[in-house]
Amino acid sequence: MVPPPRFAGARFDTYLPDPAQPSQAEAVEVLSGFAAGLGPGPEPEGGLRRWFGRGRKPAAPAGPRGVYLDGGYGVGKTHLLASLWHATPAEPERKAFGTFVELTNLVGALGFQETVRTLGGHRLLCIDEFELDDPGDTVLVSTLLGKLVEAGVGLAATSNTLPGRLGEGRFAAQDFLREIQGLSAHFRPLRIDGEDYRHRGLPQAPPPATDEEVERAAHATGGASLDTFPALLGHLSRVHPSRYGALTDGVRAVCLTGVHPVPDQSTALRLVVLADRLYDREVPVLASGVPFDQLFGEDMLKGGYRKKYFRAISRLTALARDARRLTDPADGNGADGDRAGRDRARPED
């Protein structure tokens, strides 16, 4: 549970705040102070560190024990979260970083009590893409974070939704208001304003390739995958989303033919998870068919999961730009040029 490859080098001093958005500089200042305040923590009894941290526990402080980064997609929240993980003065085994889905999967794999014991000795838990999509997750995470706060664990999370509004438009949030408010009490919300750096000032997203271009690039690129889009969607339906990261191991490029709008919400949400894992691992995506901004229907883009879909469109479009080098390696404005320009202009999110 460490920051993914894209953010292995993320640091506060590599985050470049937009002068027009004071909240970005404020976030760096607040998070830097939060990291320093966590400290390495007390030594376990007997002077020996233990993997699961069963030592003396510090008393939980009054007030929020965490920070919650709220803002639109592409403003650098994940960069800041990873920077916090790196800046916290604790050994790597005493701090954890993962997505909300990975956290719930961890509970499923270890069981609730063992998860509490495993994470309870940590100084920091970073949760990226915090979402509450069903009542069960609401109660589970609320209870888990409450236990971790009692154990003195610092919390940090990113989301596109303020803590008090988690779950809106997806299930009867009012029926679980107590649990949602309990979650909110653990965090100090920190709003980060700004534009999506991935596309600000860049040319329009490249048009889809032809089937022939996709197939030719796949055969010419070592480690590339080649699938039809319907076959990919069918395969994702048979693999648990917790395995999508492993699914991409060793893949240097994803080549898809026949991309079309996704037919239903379950399929769309699986595609969102895959897009996040591909983006984390910087895997370019070359595709034929419809452009990525036409993947999700208007009803989806107006529904409760709309922010997930917009994030997926933003990330897939960035990966499509990266894929231009597969069809034209000599293009000076291709993937490598785009990435360098983005790194100079804005941090990764």
Tab-separated table of C-alpha atoms in Angstrom:
chain	number	residue	atom	x	y	z
A	1	MET	CA	0.000	0.000	0.000
A	2	VAL	CA	2.297	2.693	-1.385
A	3	PRO	CA	1.707	5.457	-3.976
A	4	PRO	CA	1.407	4.035	-7.525
A	5	PRO	CA	4.261	4.409	-10.058
A	6	ARG	CA	2.953	7.685	-11.516
A	7	PHE	CA	3.298	9.314	-8.091
A	8	ALA	CA	6.439	7.607	-6.798
A	9	GLY	CA	8.339	10.871	-7.222
A	10	ALA	CA	5.568	13.223	-6.072
A	11	ARG	CA	6.717	15.768	-3.485
A	12	PHE	CA	5.340	19.033	-2.151
A	13	ASP	CA	8.109	20.969	-3.897
A	14	THR	CA	7.190	19.413	-7.262
A	15	TYR	CA	3.593	20.594	-6.914
A	16	LEU	CA	3.334	23.924	-8.730
A	17	PRO	CA	0.388	25.921	-7.345
A	18	ASP	CA	-1.560	28.019	-9.805
A	19	PRO	CA	-1.090	31.686	-8.706
A	20	ALA	CA	-4.714	32.319	-9.679
A	21	GLN	CA	-5.888	29.651	-7.204
A	22	PRO	CA	-4.738	30.528	-3.627
A	23	SER	CA	-6.325	27.352	-2.268
A	24	GLN	CA	-3.612	25.282	-3.975
A	25	ALA	CA	-0.748	26.989	-2.119
A	26	GLU	CA	-2.771	26.819	1.093
A	27	ALA	CA	-3.183	23.057	0.632
A	28	VAL	CA	0.597	22.589	0.374
A	29	GLU	CA	1.111	24.592	3.572
A	30	VAL	CA	-1.582	22.773	5.528
A	31	LEU	CA	-0.475	19.309	4.419
A	32	SER	CA	3.196	20.041	5.108
A	33	GLY	CA	2.277	21.004	8.651
A	34	PHE	CA	0.039	17.964	8.994
A	35	ALA	CA	2.902	15.657	7.942
A	36	ALA	CA	5.317	17.256	10.392
A	37	GLY	CA	2.767	16.922	13.184
A	38	LEU	CA	2.362	13.198	12.677
A	39	GLY	CA	5.991	12.449	13.500
A	40	PRO	CA	7.489	8.969	13.633
A	41	GLY	CA	5.327	7.932	16.586
A	42	PRO	CA	6.318	6.125	19.794
A	43	GLU	CA	8.496	3.039	19.870
A	44	PRO	CA	6.627	-0.208	20.531
A	45	GLU	CA	7.140	-1.745	23.964
A	46	GLY	CA	10.532	-3.391	24.397
A	47	GLY	CA	12.141	-1.103	21.802
A	48	LEU	CA	11.403	-3.443	18.910
A	49	ARG	CA	9.258	-2.400	15.995
A	50	ARG	CA	6.602	-4.813	14.879
A	51	TRP	CA	5.039	-5.057	11.461
A	52	PHE	CA	1.535	-4.691	12.830
A	53	GLY	CA	2.525	-1.950	15.276
A	54	ARG	CA	1.201	-3.512	18.479
A	55	GLY	CA	2.975	-1.110	20.760
A	56	ARG	CA	2.090	1.829	22.956
A	57	LYS	CA	-0.637	3.844	21.298
A	58	PRO	CA	-0.780	7.632	21.506
A	59	ALA	CA	-3.915	9.185	22.841
A	60	ALA	CA	-6.247	10.284	20.067
A	61	PRO	CA	-6.324	14.085	19.851
A	62	ALA	CA	-9.491	16.112	20.109
A	63	GLY	CA	-11.065	17.350	16.910
A	64	PRO	CA	-10.489	16.081	13.365
A	65	ARG	CA	-7.664	13.599	13.009
A	66	GLY	CA	-7.423	13.930	9.252
A	67	VAL	CA	-7.546	16.153	6.195
A	68	TYR	CA	-9.949	15.756	3.310
A	69	LEU	CA	-8.921	17.162	-0.081
A	70	ASP	CA	-11.993	18.163	-2.029
A	71	GLY	CA	-11.927	19.518	-5.551
A	72	GLY	CA	-12.593	18.800	-9.194
A	73	TYR	CA	-10.655	16.268	-11.225
A	74	GLY	CA	-7.229	17.349	-12.461
A	75	VAL	CA	-6.337	19.869	-9.723
A	76	GLY	CA	-3.528	17.753	-8.241
A	77	LYS	CA	-5.228	16.065	-5.274
A	78	THR	CA	-3.539	12.692	-5.753
A	79	HIS	CA	-0.158	14.402	-6.203
A	80	LEU	CA	-0.677	16.160	-2.864
A	81	LEU	CA	-1.860	12.971	-1.153
A	82	ALA	CA	1.208	11.068	-2.362
A	83	SER	CA	3.423	13.994	-1.304
A	84	LEU	CA	1.922	13.776	2.180
A	85	TRP	CA	2.734	10.061	2.310
A	86	HIS	CA	6.346	10.711	1.306
A	87	ALA	CA	6.726	13.678	3.697
A	88	THR	CA	5.377	11.936	6.800
A	89	PRO	CA	8.420	11.089	8.969
A	90	ALA	CA	7.629	7.434	9.499
A	91	GLU	CA	8.986	4.235	8.037
A	92	PRO	CA	7.152	2.970	4.917
A	93	GLU	CA	5.641	0.041	6.817
A	94	ARG	CA	4.018	2.480	9.240
A	95	LYS	CA	2.086	4.435	6.611
A	96	ALA	CA	-0.336	3.182	3.968
A	97	PHE	CA	-1.635	4.550	0.652
A	98	GLY	CA	-4.495	3.098	-1.365
A	99	THR	CA	-7.723	3.868	-3.147
A	100	PHE	CA	-11.052	3.605	-1.372
A	101	VAL	CA	-11.773	0.427	-3.350
A	102	GLU	CA	-8.447	-1.073	-2.293
A	103	LEU	CA	-9.230	-0.290	1.352
A	104	THR	CA	-12.587	-2.072	1.226
A	105	ASN	CA	-10.919	-4.964	-0.601
A	106	LEU	CA	-8.341	-5.167	2.202
A	107	VAL	CA	-11.142	-5.530	4.736
A	108	GLY	CA	-12.639	-8.270	2.591
A	109	ALA	CA	-9.315	-10.117	2.421
A	110	LEU	CA	-8.215	-9.793	6.068
A	111	GLY	CA	-11.489	-9.375	7.910
A	112	PHE	CA	-12.484	-6.298	9.898
A	113	GLN	CA	-10.653	-6.984	13.155
A	114	GLU	CA	-7.398	-7.968	11.440
A	115	THR	CA	-7.573	-4.834	9.285
A	116	VAL	CA	-7.937	-2.721	12.426
A	117	ARG	CA	-4.949	-4.498	13.991
A	118	THR	CA	-2.876	-4.184	10.814
A	119	LEU	CA	-3.535	-0.483	10.242
A	120	GLY	CA	-3.897	0.475	13.898
A	121	GLY	CA	-0.122	0.762	14.391
A	122	HIS	CA	0.319	3.087	11.413
A	123	ARG	CA	1.004	6.787	11.656
A	124	LEU	CA	-0.890	7.627	8.457
A	125	LEU	CA	-3.540	6.150	6.169
A	126	CYS	CA	-4.036	7.895	2.802
A	127	ILE	CA	-7.257	7.082	0.929
A	128	ASP	CA	-7.494	8.187	-2.693
A	129	GLU	CA	-10.790	8.525	-4.612
A	130	PHE	CA	-12.966	8.335	-1.518
A	131	GLU	CA	-16.441	7.228	-2.519
A	132	LEU	CA	-19.451	5.725	-0.772
A	133	ASP	CA	-21.469	3.852	-3.343
A	134	ASP	CA	-23.659	1.712	-1.097
A	135	PRO	CA	-24.928	1.621	2.502
A	136	GLY	CA	-22.714	-1.317	3.442
A	137	ASP	CA	-19.550	0.587	2.548
A	138	THR	CA	-20.809	3.613	4.483
A	139	VAL	CA	-21.193	1.681	7.731
A	140	LEU	CA	-18.008	-0.353	7.170
A	141	VAL	CA	-15.699	2.580	6.511
A	142	SER	CA	-17.257	4.777	9.179
A	143	THR	CA	-16.652	2.083	11.787
A	144	LEU	CA	-13.146	1.298	10.533
A	145	LEU	CA	-11.972	4.906	10.508
A	146	GLY	CA	-13.444	5.460	13.952
A	147	LYS	CA	-11.357	2.565	15.288
A	148	LEU	CA	-8.224	3.860	13.571
A	149	VAL	CA	-8.703	7.382	14.937
A	150	GLU	CA	-8.982	5.888	18.431
A	151	ALA	CA	-5.653	4.146	17.791
A	152	GLY	CA	-4.011	7.467	16.879
A	153	VAL	CA	-3.774	6.949	13.100
A	154	GLY	CA	-3.666	10.094	10.963
A	155	LEU	CA	-6.080	10.104	8.028
A	156	ALA	CA	-5.970	11.827	4.660
A	157	ALA	CA	-8.365	11.395	1.757
A	158	THR	CA	-9.169	12.812	-1.656
A	159	SER	CA	-12.528	12.997	-3.370
A	160	ASN	CA	-14.663	15.088	-5.665
A	161	THR	CA	-17.374	15.208	-3.000
A	162	LEU	CA	-17.375	16.961	0.374
A	163	PRO	CA	-17.564	14.565	3.371
A	164	GLY	CA	-21.097	15.561	4.330
A	165	ARG	CA	-22.382	14.913	0.790
A	166	LEU	CA	-20.898	11.465	0.168
A	167	GLY	CA	-23.415	9.084	-1.313
A	168	GLU	CA	-25.714	11.723	-2.772
A	169	GLY	CA	-27.578	10.501	-5.835
A	170	ARG	CA	-26.479	6.881	-5.372
A	171	PHE	CA	-28.443	5.522	-2.453
A	172	ALA	CA	-30.771	6.840	0.241
A	173	ALA	CA	-28.066	8.917	1.921
A	174	GLN	CA	-30.537	10.414	4.381
A	175	ASP	CA	-31.083	6.958	5.878
A	176	PHE	CA	-27.389	6.761	6.709
A	177	LEU	CA	-26.879	10.368	7.749
A	178	ARG	CA	-25.474	9.424	11.159
A	179	GLU	CA	-22.709	7.305	9.630
A	180	ILE	CA	-21.887	9.922	6.985
A	181	GLN	CA	-21.725	12.683	9.603
A	182	GLY	CA	-19.499	10.437	11.696
A	183	LEU	CA	-17.103	10.156	8.766
A	184	SER	CA	-17.110	13.917	8.267
A	185	ALA	CA	-16.161	14.497	11.911
A	186	HIS	CA	-12.828	12.736	11.382
A	187	PHE	CA	-11.673	15.192	8.685
A	188	ARG	CA	-10.867	18.844	8.183
A	189	PRO	CA	-12.143	19.603	4.655
A	190	LEU	CA	-9.603	21.354	2.463
A	191	ARG	CA	-11.022	22.752	-0.759
A	192	ILE	CA	-8.682	22.864	-3.783
A	193	ASP	CA	-9.883	24.973	-6.695
A	194	GLY	CA	-8.562	25.041	-10.225
A	195	GLU	CA	-8.843	23.773	-13.787
A	196	ASP	CA	-8.056	20.280	-15.036
A	197	TYR	CA	-4.318	20.604	-15.671
A	198	ARG	CA	-4.320	17.547	-17.948
A	199	HIS	CA	-6.063	19.484	-20.719
A	200	ARG	CA	-5.583	23.161	-19.930
A	201	GLY	CA	-3.633	24.827	-22.723
A	202	LEU	CA	-3.207	21.578	-24.663
A	203	PRO	CA	-4.587	20.881	-28.130
A	204	GLN	CA	-7.873	19.068	-28.507
A	205	ALA	CA	-7.790	15.350	-27.789
A	206	PRO	CA	-6.446	13.353	-30.745
A	207	PRO	CA	-9.112	11.764	-32.935
A	208	PRO	CA	-9.513	7.977	-32.674
A	209	ALA	CA	-7.154	5.876	-34.754
A	210	THR	CA	-8.329	3.475	-37.451
A	211	ASP	CA	-8.552	-0.260	-36.798
A	212	GLU	CA	-5.543	-0.768	-39.068
A	213	GLU	CA	-3.449	1.806	-37.170
A	214	VAL	CA	-4.325	0.212	-33.832
A	215	GLU	CA	-3.459	-3.299	-35.015
A	216	ARG	CA	-0.225	-2.178	-36.668
A	217	ALA	CA	0.890	-0.290	-33.529
A	218	ALA	CA	0.025	-3.250	-31.279
A	219	HIS	CA	2.172	-5.643	-33.309
A	220	ALA	CA	5.047	-3.138	-33.433
A	221	THR	CA	5.044	-2.378	-29.678
A	222	GLY	CA	6.588	-4.828	-27.262
A	223	GLY	CA	4.314	-5.578	-24.314
A	224	ALA	CA	1.203	-4.127	-25.971
A	225	SER	CA	-2.235	-5.682	-25.618
A	226	LEU	CA	-4.717	-5.882	-28.514
A	227	ASP	CA	-8.435	-6.426	-27.903
A	228	THR	CA	-11.783	-5.448	-29.281
A	229	PHE	CA	-13.643	-3.138	-26.935
A	230	PRO	CA	-16.627	-5.505	-26.497
A	231	ALA	CA	-14.226	-8.359	-25.612
A	232	LEU	CA	-12.516	-6.170	-23.022
A	233	LEU	CA	-15.823	-5.189	-21.390
A	234	GLY	CA	-16.858	-8.831	-21.290
A	235	HIS	CA	-13.595	-9.841	-19.631
A	236	LEU	CA	-13.855	-7.063	-17.020
A	237	SER	CA	-17.265	-8.410	-16.011
A	238	ARG	CA	-15.594	-11.704	-15.033
A	239	VAL	CA	-12.701	-10.194	-13.058
A	240	HIS	CA	-13.128	-8.527	-9.669
A	241	PRO	CA	-12.164	-4.813	-9.835
A	242	SER	CA	-9.605	-5.406	-7.073
A	243	ARG	CA	-7.608	-7.386	-9.672
A	244	TYR	CA	-7.585	-4.724	-12.383
A	245	GLY	CA	-4.207	-3.454	-11.225
A	246	ALA	CA	-2.677	-6.916	-11.555
A	247	LEU	CA	-4.385	-7.230	-14.932
A	248	THR	CA	-2.221	-4.382	-16.229
A	249	ASP	CA	1.098	-5.712	-14.876
A	250	GLY	CA	3.670	-5.869	-17.649
A	251	VAL	CA	1.408	-4.109	-20.160
A	252	ARG	CA	3.258	-1.288	-21.921
A	253	ALA	CA	0.362	-0.100	-24.085
A	254	VAL	CA	-3.350	-0.880	-24.451
A	255	CYS	CA	-4.654	-1.106	-28.025
A	256	LEU	CA	-8.420	-1.281	-28.527
A	257	THR	CA	-10.599	-1.504	-31.615
A	258	GLY	CA	-14.284	-0.697	-31.897
A	259	VAL	CA	-14.707	1.566	-28.860
A	260	HIS	CA	-18.395	2.419	-28.396
A	261	PRO	CA	-20.564	3.989	-25.679
A	262	VAL	CA	-20.861	1.691	-22.672
A	263	PRO	CA	-24.293	0.085	-22.434
A	264	ASP	CA	-25.041	0.257	-18.701
A	265	GLN	CA	-23.866	1.689	-15.409
A	266	SER	CA	-22.271	-1.489	-14.039
A	267	THR	CA	-20.099	-1.752	-17.140
A	268	ALA	CA	-19.294	1.965	-16.939
A	269	LEU	CA	-18.132	1.734	-13.329
A	270	ARG	CA	-15.850	-1.208	-14.119
A	271	LEU	CA	-14.330	0.822	-16.950
A	272	VAL	CA	-13.733	3.722	-14.560
A	273	VAL	CA	-11.691	1.458	-12.270
A	274	LEU	CA	-9.627	0.183	-15.192
A	275	ALA	CA	-9.003	3.751	-16.397
A	276	ASP	CA	-7.713	4.699	-12.933
A	277	ARG	CA	-5.327	1.738	-12.806
A	278	LEU	CA	-4.013	2.450	-16.312
A	279	TYR	CA	-3.485	6.103	-15.436
A	280	ASP	CA	-1.668	5.231	-12.202
A	281	ARG	CA	0.714	3.051	-14.212
A	282	GLU	CA	1.122	5.511	-17.114
A	283	VAL	CA	-0.057	2.980	-19.717
A	284	PRO	CA	-0.947	4.725	-23.024
A	285	VAL	CA	-4.246	3.783	-24.670
A	286	LEU	CA	-4.614	3.732	-28.472
A	287	ALA	CA	-8.152	3.144	-29.688
A	288	SER	CA	-10.432	3.192	-32.710
A	289	GLY	CA	-14.138	3.897	-32.607
A	290	VAL	CA	-15.802	6.773	-30.768
A	291	PRO	CA	-13.729	9.388	-28.867
A	292	PHE	CA	-13.407	8.825	-25.122
A	293	ASP	CA	-15.635	11.804	-24.342
A	294	GLN	CA	-18.511	9.841	-25.901
A	295	LEU	CA	-18.092	6.727	-23.725
A	296	PHE	CA	-20.778	7.645	-21.215
A	297	GLY	CA	-24.328	8.643	-22.090
A	298	GLU	CA	-25.905	11.920	-21.055
A	299	ASP	CA	-27.974	10.197	-18.370
A	300	MET	CA	-24.776	8.850	-16.787
A	301	LEU	CA	-23.057	12.233	-16.928
A	302	LYS	CA	-25.973	13.767	-15.031
A	303	GLY	CA	-26.314	10.990	-12.445
A	304	GLY	CA	-24.786	10.296	-9.056
A	305	TYR	CA	-21.573	8.875	-10.530
A	306	ARG	CA	-20.979	11.765	-12.926
A	307	LYS	CA	-17.731	12.889	-11.267
A	308	LYS	CA	-16.272	9.403	-11.660
A	309	TYR	CA	-17.145	9.428	-15.343
A	310	PHE	CA	-15.657	12.873	-15.934
A	311	ARG	CA	-12.471	11.784	-14.165
A	312	ALA	CA	-12.275	8.686	-16.368
A	313	ILE	CA	-12.771	10.773	-19.528
A	314	SER	CA	-10.044	13.182	-18.418
A	315	ARG	CA	-7.575	10.399	-17.654
A	316	LEU	CA	-8.300	8.320	-20.747
A	317	THR	CA	-7.937	11.395	-22.946
A	318	ALA	CA	-4.523	12.075	-21.391
A	319	LEU	CA	-3.515	8.447	-22.042
A	320	ALA	CA	-4.746	8.772	-25.644
A	321	ARG	CA	-2.370	11.717	-26.093
A	322	ASP	CA	0.427	9.574	-24.671
A	323	ALA	CA	-0.427	6.889	-27.234
A	324	ARG	CA	0.365	9.142	-30.195
A	325	ARG	CA	3.980	8.003	-30.059
A	326	LEU	CA	2.788	4.486	-30.955
A	327	THR	CA	1.612	5.650	-34.378
A	328	ASP	CA	4.137	8.444	-34.928
A	329	PRO	CA	7.280	8.023	-32.788
A	330	ALA	CA	8.931	11.004	-34.471
A	331	ASP	CA	6.136	13.399	-33.447
A	332	GLY	CA	7.881	16.020	-31.335
A	333	ASN	CA	4.544	17.022	-29.810
A	334	GLY	CA	3.612	13.447	-29.003
A	335	ALA	CA	3.371	11.583	-25.746
A	336	ASP	CA	6.771	12.463	-24.317
A	337	GLY	CA	6.407	16.095	-25.271
A	338	ASP	CA	2.931	16.283	-23.765
A	339	ARG	CA	4.086	14.681	-20.522
A	340	ALA	CA	7.054	17.027	-20.170
A	341	GLY	CA	4.822	20.020	-20.840
A	342	ARG	CA	2.313	18.882	-18.257
A	343	ASP	CA	5.019	18.289	-15.643
A	344	ARG	CA	6.325	21.825	-16.141
A	345	ALA	CA	2.895	23.379	-16.123
A	346	ARG	CA	1.043	21.430	-13.451
A	347	PRO	CA	1.490	18.481	-11.116
A	348	GLU	CA	0.061	15.045	-11.744
A	349	ASP	CA	-3.345	14.267	-10.221
